[in-house]
Each structure stands twice: as C-alpha cells, then as structure tokens.
Coordinates of N, CA and C in Angstrom, one line a residue:
M246 N 141.4 134.5 241.1 CA 140.1 135.1 240.9 C 139.0 134.0 240.7
T247 N 139.4 133.1 240.0 CA 138.3 132.0 239.6 C 137.8 131.3 241.0
R248 N 138.7 131.1 241.9 CA 138.4 130.4 243.1 C 137.4 131.3 244.0
R249 N 137.8 132.6 244.0 CA 136.9 133.5 244.8 C 135.6 133.5 244.2
K250 N 135.4 133.6 242.9 CA 134.1 133.6 242.3 C 133.3 132.4 242.5
A251 N 134.0 131.2 242.4 CA 133.4 129.9 242.6 C 132.9 129.9 244.0
K252 N 133.6 130.3 245.0 CA 133.2 130.3 246.4 C 131.9 130.9 246.6
T253 N 131.7 132.1 245.9 CA 130.4 132.8 246.1 C 129.2 132.1 245.5
D254 N 129.5 131.1 244.6 CA 128.4 130.4 244.0 C 127.7 129.4 244.9
Y255 N 128.2 129.0 246.0 CA 127.7 128.0 246.8 C 126.8 128.6 248.0
H256 N 125.7 128.1 248.0 CA 124.7 128.7 249.0 C 124.0 127.5 249.7
H257 N 123.5 127.6 250.9 CA 122.5 126.7 251.6 C 122.9 125.3 251.4
G258 N 124.2 125.0 251.7 CA 124.5 123.6 251.7 C 125.0 123.1 250.4
S259 N 125.0 123.9 249.4 CA 125.4 123.4 248.0 C 126.9 123.0 248.0
L260 N 127.7 123.7 248.8 CA 129.1 123.3 248.9 C 129.3 122.0 249.4
R261 N 128.5 121.7 250.5 CA 128.6 120.4 251.1 C 128.2 119.3 250.1
R262 N 127.2 119.6 249.3 CA 126.7 118.6 248.2 C 127.9 118.5 247.2
A263 N 128.5 119.6 246.8 CA 129.6 119.5 245.8 C 130.7 118.8 246.3
L264 N 131.1 119.0 247.6 CA 132.2 118.2 248.2 C 132.0 116.7 248.2
I265 N 130.8 116.4 248.6 CA 130.4 114.9 248.7 C 130.5 114.3 247.3
E266 N 129.9 115.0 246.4 CA 129.9 114.5 244.9 C 131.4 114.3 244.4
A267 N 132.2 115.3 244.7 CA 133.6 115.2 244.2 C 134.4 114.2 244.9
A268 N 134.1 114.0 246.1 CA 134.8 113.0 247.0 C 134.4 111.6 246.5
V269 N 133.1 111.4 246.2 CA 132.7 110.0 245.7 C 133.4 109.7 244.4
K270 N 133.5 110.7 243.6 CA 134.2 110.4 242.3 C 135.7 110.1 242.5
V271 N 136.4 110.8 243.4 CA 137.7 110.5 243.6 C 137.9 109.1 244.1
I272 N 137.0 108.7 245.1 CA 137.1 107.4 245.8 C 136.8 106.2 244.8
A273 N 135.8 106.5 243.9 CA 135.5 105.5 242.9 C 136.6 105.2 242.0
K274 N 137.4 106.2 241.7 CA 138.4 106.0 240.7 C 139.8 105.6 241.4
R275 N 140.1 106.2 242.6 CA 141.4 106.0 243.1 C 141.5 105.5 244.5
G276 N 140.2 105.3 245.1 CA 140.2 104.7 246.5 C 140.1 105.7 247.5
I277 N 139.8 105.3 248.8 CA 139.7 106.1 250.0 C 140.9 106.8 250.2
D278 N 142.1 106.1 250.1 CA 143.4 106.7 250.5 C 143.8 107.9 249.7
A279 N 143.1 108.1 248.6 CA 143.4 109.2 247.7 C 142.7 110.4 248.1
L280 N 141.8 110.3 249.1 CA 140.9 111.4 249.4 C 141.7 112.5 250.3
N281 N 141.8 113.8 249.8 CA 142.4 114.8 250.5 C 141.5 116.1 250.5
L282 N 141.3 116.7 251.7 CA 140.4 117.8 251.7 C 141.0 119.0 250.9
R283 N 142.2 119.2 250.9 CA 142.8 120.3 250.2 C 142.6 120.1 248.7
E284 N 142.9 118.9 248.3 CA 142.7 118.6 246.8 C 141.3 118.7 246.5
L285 N 140.5 118.3 247.3 CA 139.0 118.3 247.1 C 138.5 119.8 247.0
A286 N 139.0 120.7 247.8 CA 138.7 122.1 247.7 C 139.1 122.6 246.3
A287 N 140.3 122.3 245.8 CA 140.7 122.7 244.5 C 139.8 122.1 243.4
R288 N 139.3 120.9 243.6 CA 138.5 120.3 242.6 C 137.1 121.1 242.4
V289 N 136.6 121.6 243.5 CA 135.3 122.2 243.4 C 135.4 123.7 243.3
G290 N 136.8 124.2 243.3 CA 136.9 125.7 243.0 C 136.8 126.5 244.3
V291 N 137.1 126.1 245.5 CA 137.0 127.0 246.7 C 138.3 127.0 247.4
T292 N 138.4 127.8 248.4 CA 139.7 127.9 249.1 C 139.9 126.7 250.0
A293 N 141.1 126.5 250.4 CA 141.5 125.2 251.1 C 140.8 125.1 252.4
G294 N 140.4 126.2 253.0 CA 139.7 126.1 254.3 C 138.2 125.9 254.2
A295 N 137.7 126.1 253.0 CA 136.2 126.1 252.9 C 135.6 124.8 253.3
P296 N 136.1 123.6 252.9 CA 135.5 122.3 253.2 C 135.4 122.2 254.7
Y297 N 136.1 122.8 255.6 CA 136.1 122.6 257.0 C 134.8 123.4 257.7
H298 N 134.2 124.2 256.9 CA 132.9 124.8 257.4 C 131.8 123.7 257.4
H299 N 132.0 122.6 256.6 CA 131.0 121.5 256.6 C 131.5 120.2 257.2
F300 N 132.8 120.0 257.1 CA 133.4 118.8 257.6 C 134.6 119.1 258.4
S301 N 134.6 118.9 259.7 CA 135.8 119.3 260.5 C 137.0 118.4 260.2
S302 N 136.9 117.3 259.5 CA 138.0 116.4 259.3 C 137.6 115.5 258.1
R303 N 138.7 114.8 257.6 CA 138.4 113.8 256.5 C 137.6 112.7 257.1
K304 N 137.7 112.3 258.2 CA 136.8 111.2 258.8 C 135.4 111.6 258.9
E305 N 135.1 112.9 259.2 CA 133.8 113.4 259.3 C 133.2 113.4 257.8
L306 N 133.9 113.7 256.8 CA 133.5 113.7 255.4 C 133.2 112.2 255.0
L307 N 134.0 111.3 255.4 CA 133.7 109.9 255.1 C 132.3 109.4 255.8
R308 N 132.2 109.8 257.0 CA 131.0 109.5 257.7 C 129.7 110.0 257.0
G309 N 129.9 111.3 256.5 CA 128.8 111.9 255.9 C 128.4 111.2 254.6
I310 N 129.5 110.7 253.8 CA 129.3 109.9 252.6 C 128.6 108.6 252.9
A311 N 129.2 108.0 254.0 CA 128.6 106.7 254.4 C 127.1 106.8 254.7
E312 N 126.7 107.8 255.5 CA 125.4 107.9 256.0 C 124.5 108.1 254.7
E313 N 124.9 109.0 253.8 CA 124.1 109.3 252.6 C 124.1 108.0 251.7
G314 N 125.2 107.2 251.6 CA 125.1 106.1 250.9 C 124.2 105.0 251.4
F315 N 124.3 104.8 252.7 CA 123.4 103.9 253.4 C 121.9 104.2 253.2
E316 N 121.6 105.5 253.3 CA 120.2 105.9 253.0 C 119.7 105.5 251.7
A317 N 120.5 105.8 250.6 CA 120.2 105.3 249.3 C 120.1 103.9 249.1
F318 N 121.1 103.2 249.8 CA 121.2 101.8 249.7 C 119.9 101.1 250.4
E319 N 119.5 101.6 251.5 CA 118.3 101.1 252.2 C 117.0 101.4 251.3
A320 N 117.0 102.5 250.6 CA 115.8 102.8 249.8 C 115.7 101.8 248.6
L321 N 116.9 101.4 248.0 CA 116.9 100.6 246.9 C 116.6 99.1 247.4
L322 N 117.1 98.7 248.5 CA 116.8 97.4 249.1 C 115.3 97.2 249.2
I323 N 114.6 98.2 249.9 CA 113.2 98.2 250.1 C 112.4 98.2 248.9
A324 N 112.8 99.0 247.9 CA 112.1 99.0 246.6 C 112.2 97.7 245.9
E325 N 113.3 97.1 245.8 CA 113.5 95.8 245.1 C 112.8 94.7 245.9
R326 N 112.8 94.7 247.1 CA 112.2 93.7 248.0 C 110.6 93.8 247.7
D327 N 110.1 95.0 247.8 CA 108.7 95.2 247.7 C 108.2 94.9 246.3
A328 N 109.1 95.0 245.2 CA 108.7 94.7 243.9 C 108.8 93.3 243.5
A329 N 109.3 92.4 244.4 CA 109.6 91.1 244.2 C 108.2 90.3 244.3
P330 N 108.1 89.1 243.8 CA 107.0 88.2 244.2 C 106.9 88.0 245.6
P331 N 105.7 87.7 246.2 CA 105.5 87.7 247.7 C 106.1 86.6 248.4
S332 N 106.8 85.6 247.8 CA 107.4 84.6 248.6 C 108.7 85.0 249.3
A333 N 109.0 84.5 250.4 CA 110.1 84.8 251.2 C 111.4 84.7 250.5
S334 N 111.6 83.5 249.7 CA 112.7 83.2 249.1 C 112.9 84.2 247.9
A335 N 111.9 84.7 247.2 CA 112.0 85.6 246.1 C 112.5 87.0 246.7
R336 N 111.9 87.3 247.8 CA 112.4 88.6 248.5 C 113.8 88.6 248.9
L337 N 114.2 87.5 249.4 CA 115.7 87.4 249.8 C 116.5 87.5 248.5
E338 N 116.1 86.9 247.4 CA 116.9 87.0 246.2 C 116.9 88.4 245.7
A339 N 115.8 89.1 245.8 CA 115.7 90.5 245.4 C 116.7 91.3 246.1
L340 N 116.8 91.1 247.4 CA 117.8 91.9 248.3 C 119.2 91.7 247.8
G341 N 119.5 90.4 247.4 CA 120.8 90.1 246.9 C 121.2 90.8 245.6
R342 N 120.2 90.8 244.8 CA 120.3 91.5 243.4 C 120.5 93.0 243.7
A343 N 119.7 93.6 244.6 CA 119.8 95.0 244.8 C 121.1 95.4 245.5
Y344 N 121.7 94.5 246.3 CA 123.0 94.8 247.0 C 124.1 94.9 246.0
V345 N 124.1 94.0 245.0 CA 125.3 94.1 244.0 C 125.0 95.2 243.0
S346 N 123.7 95.5 242.7 CA 123.4 96.4 241.8 C 123.8 97.8 242.3
F347 N 123.7 98.1 243.6 CA 124.1 99.3 244.2 C 125.6 99.5 244.1
A348 N 126.3 98.4 244.4 CA 127.8 98.5 244.4 C 128.3 98.8 242.9
I349 N 127.7 98.2 242.0 CA 128.0 98.5 240.6 C 127.7 99.9 240.2
S350 N 126.6 100.4 240.6 CA 126.2 101.8 240.2 C 126.9 102.9 241.0
H351 N 127.2 102.5 242.3 CA 127.8 103.6 243.2 C 129.1 103.1 243.9
P352 N 130.0 102.8 243.1 CA 131.3 102.2 243.7 C 131.9 103.1 244.8
G353 N 131.9 104.5 244.5 CA 132.5 105.4 245.5 C 131.8 105.4 246.9
Y354 N 130.5 105.3 246.8 CA 129.7 105.2 248.1 C 130.0 103.9 248.7
F355 N 130.0 102.8 247.9 CA 130.1 101.5 248.5 C 131.4 101.3 249.2
R356 N 132.5 101.9 248.6 CA 133.8 101.7 249.2 C 133.8 102.3 250.7
V357 N 133.1 103.5 250.7 CA 133.1 104.2 252.1 C 132.2 103.6 253.1
M358 N 131.1 103.1 252.6 CA 130.1 102.5 253.6 C 130.6 101.5 254.5
F359 N 131.5 100.7 254.0 CA 132.0 99.6 254.8 C 133.5 99.8 255.2
H360 N 133.9 101.1 255.2 CA 135.2 101.5 255.6 C 135.2 101.7 257.2
G361 N 136.2 101.3 257.9 CA 136.2 101.4 259.3 C 136.0 102.8 259.9
D362 N 136.6 103.8 259.2 CA 136.5 105.2 259.7 C 135.0 105.8 259.5
A363 N 134.2 105.0 258.8 CA 132.8 105.7 258.5 C 131.7 104.9 258.9
M364 N 131.9 103.7 259.5 CA 130.8 102.9 259.8 C 129.9 103.1 261.0
A365 N 130.5 103.9 262.0 CA 129.7 104.1 263.2 C 128.4 104.9 262.9
S366 N 127.3 104.4 263.2 CA 126.0 105.0 262.8 C 125.0 105.0 264.0
G367 N 125.3 104.4 265.1 CA 124.4 104.2 266.2 C 123.3 103.1 266.0
P368 N 122.5 102.9 267.0 CA 121.6 101.8 267.0 C 120.5 101.9 266.0
T369 N 120.2 103.1 265.5 CA 119.1 103.3 264.6 C 119.6 103.9 263.3
G370 N 120.9 103.9 263.1 CA 121.5 104.4 261.8 C 121.1 103.7 260.6
P371 N 121.3 104.3 259.4 CA 120.9 103.6 258.1 C 121.6 102.4 257.8
G372 N 122.9 102.2 258.3 CA 123.7 101.1 258.0 C 123.1 99.8 258.7
L373 N 122.6 100.0 260.0 CA 122.0 98.9 260.7 C 120.6 98.6 260.3
R374 N 120.0 99.7 259.8 CA 118.6 99.5 259.2 C 118.7 98.6 257.9
A375 N 119.7 98.8 257.1 CA 119.8 98.1 255.9 C 120.3 96.6 256.3
F376 N 121.0 96.3 257.3 CA 121.4 95.1 257.7 C 120.1 94.4 258.2
D377 N 119.2 95.1 259.0 CA 118.0 94.4 259.5 C 117.0 94.0 258.4
L378 N 117.1 94.7 257.3 CA 116.3 94.2 256.1 C 116.7 92.8 255.7
L379 N 118.1 92.6 255.6 CA 118.5 91.2 255.3 C 118.1 90.2 256.4
R380 N 118.3 90.6 257.6 CA 118.0 89.7 258.7 C 116.5 89.3 258.7
S381 N 115.7 90.4 258.5 CA 114.3 90.1 258.4 C 113.9 89.2 257.3
A382 N 114.6 89.3 256.1 CA 114.3 88.4 255.0 C 114.7 87.0 255.3
V383 N 115.8 86.8 256.0 CA 116.2 85.5 256.4 C 115.3 84.9 257.3
V384 N 114.9 85.6 258.3 CA 113.9 85.2 259.3 C 112.5 84.8 258.7
A385 N 112.1 85.6 257.7 CA 110.9 85.3 256.9 C 111.1 83.9 256.2
C386 N 112.3 83.6 255.6 CA 112.5 82.4 255.0 C 112.4 81.2 256.0
Q387 N 112.9 81.4 257.2 CA 112.8 80.4 258.2 C 111.3 80.2 258.6
Q388 N 110.6 81.2 258.8 CA 109.1 81.1 259.1 C 108.4 80.4 258.0
A389 N 108.8 80.5 256.8 CA 108.1 79.9 255.6 C 108.6 78.5 255.4
G390 N 109.5 78.0 256.1 CA 110.1 76.7 255.9 C 111.1 76.6 254.8
A391 N 111.5 77.8 254.4 CA 112.5 77.9 253.2 C 113.9 78.1 253.7
A392 N 114.2 78.0 255.0 CA 115.5 78.0 255.6 C 115.3 77.2 256.9
P393 N 116.5 76.7 257.3 CA 116.4 75.9 258.6 C 116.1 76.8 259.8
E394 N 115.5 76.2 260.8 CA 115.1 76.9 262.0 C 116.4 77.1 262.8
G395 N 116.3 77.9 264.0 CA 117.4 78.1 264.8 C 117.9 79.6 264.7
D396 N 119.1 79.8 265.2 CA 119.7 81.1 265.2 C 119.8 81.6 263.7
P397 N 119.2 82.7 263.4 CA 119.3 83.2 262.1 C 120.8 83.8 261.7
A398 N 121.6 84.0 262.7 CA 122.8 84.8 262.5 C 123.8 84.1 261.5
P399 N 124.0 82.7 261.6 CA 124.9 82.1 260.6 C 124.3 82.2 259.2
L400 N 122.9 82.2 259.0 CA 122.4 82.3 257.7 C 122.5 83.7 257.2
V401 N 122.3 84.7 258.1 CA 122.4 86.0 257.6 C 123.9 86.3 257.2
L402 N 124.9 85.8 258.0 CA 126.2 86.0 257.6 C 126.6 85.3 256.3
T403 N 126.0 84.1 256.0 CA 126.2 83.4 254.8 C 125.7 84.2 253.5
A404 N 124.5 84.7 253.7 CA 123.9 85.4 252.7 C 124.7 86.8 252.4
W405 N 124.9 87.4 253.5 CA 125.7 88.7 253.4 C 127.1 88.6 252.8
S406 N 127.8 87.5 253.2 CA 129.1 87.2 252.7 C 129.0 87.0 251.1
A407 N 128.0 86.3 250.7 CA 128.1 85.9 249.3 C 127.9 87.2 248.5
V408 N 126.8 88.0 248.8 CA 126.5 89.2 247.9 C 127.6 90.2 248.1
H409 N 128.1 90.4 249.4 CA 129.1 91.4 249.6 C 130.4 91.1 249.0
G410 N 130.8 89.8 249.0 CA 132.0 89.4 248.4 C 132.0 89.5 246.9
L411 N 130.9 89.3 246.3 CA 130.9 89.6 244.8 C 130.9 91.0 244.5
A412 N 130.2 91.8 245.3 CA 130.3 93.2 245.1 C 131.6 93.9 245.3
T413 N 132.3 93.4 246.4 CA 133.6 93.9 246.8 C 134.7 93.5 245.7
L414 N 134.6 92.3 245.3 CA 135.5 91.8 244.3 C 135.3 92.7 242.9
W415 N 134.2 93.1 242.6 CA 134.0 93.9 241.4 C 134.5 95.3 241.6
V416 N 134.1 95.9 242.8 CA 134.5 97.3 243.1 C 136.0 97.4 243.2
D417 N 136.7 96.4 243.7 CA 138.1 96.4 243.8 C 138.9 96.0 242.6
G418 N 138.1 95.7 241.5 CA 138.7 95.3 240.3 C 139.4 93.9 240.3
A419 N 138.9 93.1 241.0 CA 139.4 91.7 241.2 C 138.6 90.6 240.4
L420 N 137.8 91.1 239.5 CA 137.1 90.1 238.6 C 137.4 90.3 237.2
P421 N 138.7 89.9 236.8 CA 139.1 90.1 235.4 C 138.8 88.9 234.6
F422 N 138.2 87.8 235.2 CA 138.1 86.6 234.4 C 136.8 86.6 233.6
E423 N 136.9 85.9 232.5 CA 135.7 85.8 231.6 C 134.6 85.2 232.3
G424 N 133.4 85.8 232.0 CA 132.2 85.3 232.6 C 131.9 85.7 234.0
M425 N 132.7 86.6 234.5 CA 132.5 87.1 235.9 C 131.8 88.4 236.0
D426 N 130.9 88.6 235.2 CA 130.2 90.0 235.2 C 129.2 90.0 236.3
P427 N 129.4 91.0 237.3 CA 128.5 91.0 238.5 C 127.1 91.2 238.2
G428 N 126.7 92.0 237.2 CA 125.4 92.2 236.8 C 124.6 90.9 236.5
R429 N 125.4 90.0 235.8 CA 124.8 88.8 235.4 C 124.8 87.8 236.5
L430 N 125.8 87.8 237.4 CA 126.0 86.9 238.4 C 125.1 87.2 239.6
A431 N 124.7 88.5 239.8 CA 124.0 88.8 241.1 C 122.7 88.0 241.2
P432 N 121.8 87.9 240.2 CA 120.7 87.1 240.4 C 121.0 85.6 240.7
E433 N 122.1 85.1 240.0 CA 122.5 83.7 240.3 C 122.9 83.5 241.7
I434 N 123.7 84.4 242.3 CA 124.1 84.3 243.6 C 123.0 84.3 244.6
G435 N 122.0 85.2 244.3 CA 120.7 85.2 245.2 C 119.9 84.0 245.1
R436 N 119.8 83.4 243.9 CA 119.1 82.1 243.8 C 119.9 81.0 244.5
M437 N 121.1 81.0 244.4 CA 121.9 79.9 245.0 C 121.8 80.0 246.5
V438 N 121.9 81.2 247.0 CA 121.8 81.3 248.5 C 120.4 80.8 249.0
A439 N 119.3 81.3 248.2 CA 118.0 80.9 248.6 C 117.7 79.3 248.5
S440 N 118.3 78.8 247.3 CA 118.2 77.3 247.2 C 119.0 76.5 248.3
M441 N 120.1 77.1 248.6 CA 120.9 76.4 249.6 C 120.1 76.5 251.0
F442 N 119.6 77.5 251.3 CA 118.8 77.6 252.5 C 117.6 76.6 252.5
A443 N 116.9 76.6 251.3 CA 115.8 75.6 251.3 C 116.2 74.1 251.4
A444 N 117.4 73.9 250.8 CA 117.9 72.5 250.9 C 118.3 72.1 252.3
L445 N 118.9 73.1 253.0 CA 119.2 72.8 254.4 C 117.9 72.6 255.2
A446 N 116.8 73.3 254.9 CA 115.6 73.1 255.6 C 115.0 71.8 255.3
R447 N 115.2 71.3 254.0 CA 114.7 70.0 253.7 C 115.5 68.9 254.4
D448 N 116.7 69.1 254.5 CA 117.6 68.1 255.0 C 117.3 67.9 256.5
S449 N 116.8 69.0 257.1 CA 116.5 69.0 258.6 C 115.1 68.6 258.8
G450 N 114.4 68.4 257.8 CA 113.0 67.9 257.9 C 112.0 69.0 258.2
E451 N 112.4 70.3 257.8 CA 111.5 71.4 258.1 C 110.6 71.8 256.9
A452 N 111.0 71.3 255.7 CA 110.3 71.7 254.6 C 109.7 70.5 253.9

C-alpha cells in the first residue's frame, strides 16, 4: 500500500526528478555499477516498472544524469570565470578551481559525466560546450602571450588532465595521503598550469 500511495504523489516530471536524485546518491556512495532501476524504484517508493516511463534503460538514465550534470558544470565554470580578474591566466586558473570544486560538491554527477555510456551529447551538447570554455581560455592565454603559440590542443589536454586527474583521484577515494586535500590543492594546480604555460611562452620568446 505504501508504494501505491507513493506512486500517486509524483506528477509532471517529479518522478523523473526523484529518480535522478536517488541515482546520483547511489552513484556517489557505491559507484555506477551499483545502479539498478529496480532498486531505484524501491528507493523512491514506486513500482518496478515506473522508472521506464521516464528512462527506457539504465543507459538512458545515465545520459540524463550526465546532461543535467554538464549543464550545472557549465554554469559553474562560466560563473567562476566571469568572477575572476580580467587577465587570461586568472580566468584559466578560475576554471581549474571550478572544475575540482564541482567534483567535490557533486561526486555522483561527476562519475557519470565522464562515463562511456553517458558521454554522447552531440556537437552542441553541454559536455562539449564545457570543454570549449577550457579551450577558449587556453587560446586567450596564447593571444595574451601567457601561453606558447601554435596548436592549442596539447595545452588544453595538459590543463584538462591536471584538474581532471586531481578531481578523479578524490572522487575515487585515491587521495588518502596527508596534505592532499583537493579543495586546498585546486587553486595551486590552476596556478601551476598557468605558470607553466607562461614559462613555456617566455622560453619560446613570446612573452
């Protein structure tokens, strides 16, 4: 009786919202492999078939979570970039801080956003838009003489690997060592990347 009553409490997409919220909590604590639609239905108090009205499969649920996560991620990146001092290097640092901050605050979303079953989002999807923010910040550093000229791709990959690596190590529980707090290290990583790019520009005679 409890499940029947709970089922009638969901209207106008609120079940979809409840399923995503419950799924994100499961993933944050136990990982993506622990996600099961039948168990998820029990968690939110609906029949086993109810989730399929919103998500035809587990993969579709993951994609929904990823899309939502990337939209929030993009909004945070833009807000932190725009709040930073106007220099290209400062804006690149701000994106790095925001990247790690999002992973710390939303580990369930972060796990899904870069999972193979969830990443396809098309040429204008929120995942690619978020990536373009990083690329644009690196190109701005190049134009300002704060990064070496040439193909920005290796620089983008370096910056992305640094912040994503720190974020992933934390989310996966692989930072048990003293002094490895990601909240404290995120600004340092951002500064190190920006300083490295500036040093490379100086070595090549561009700054």
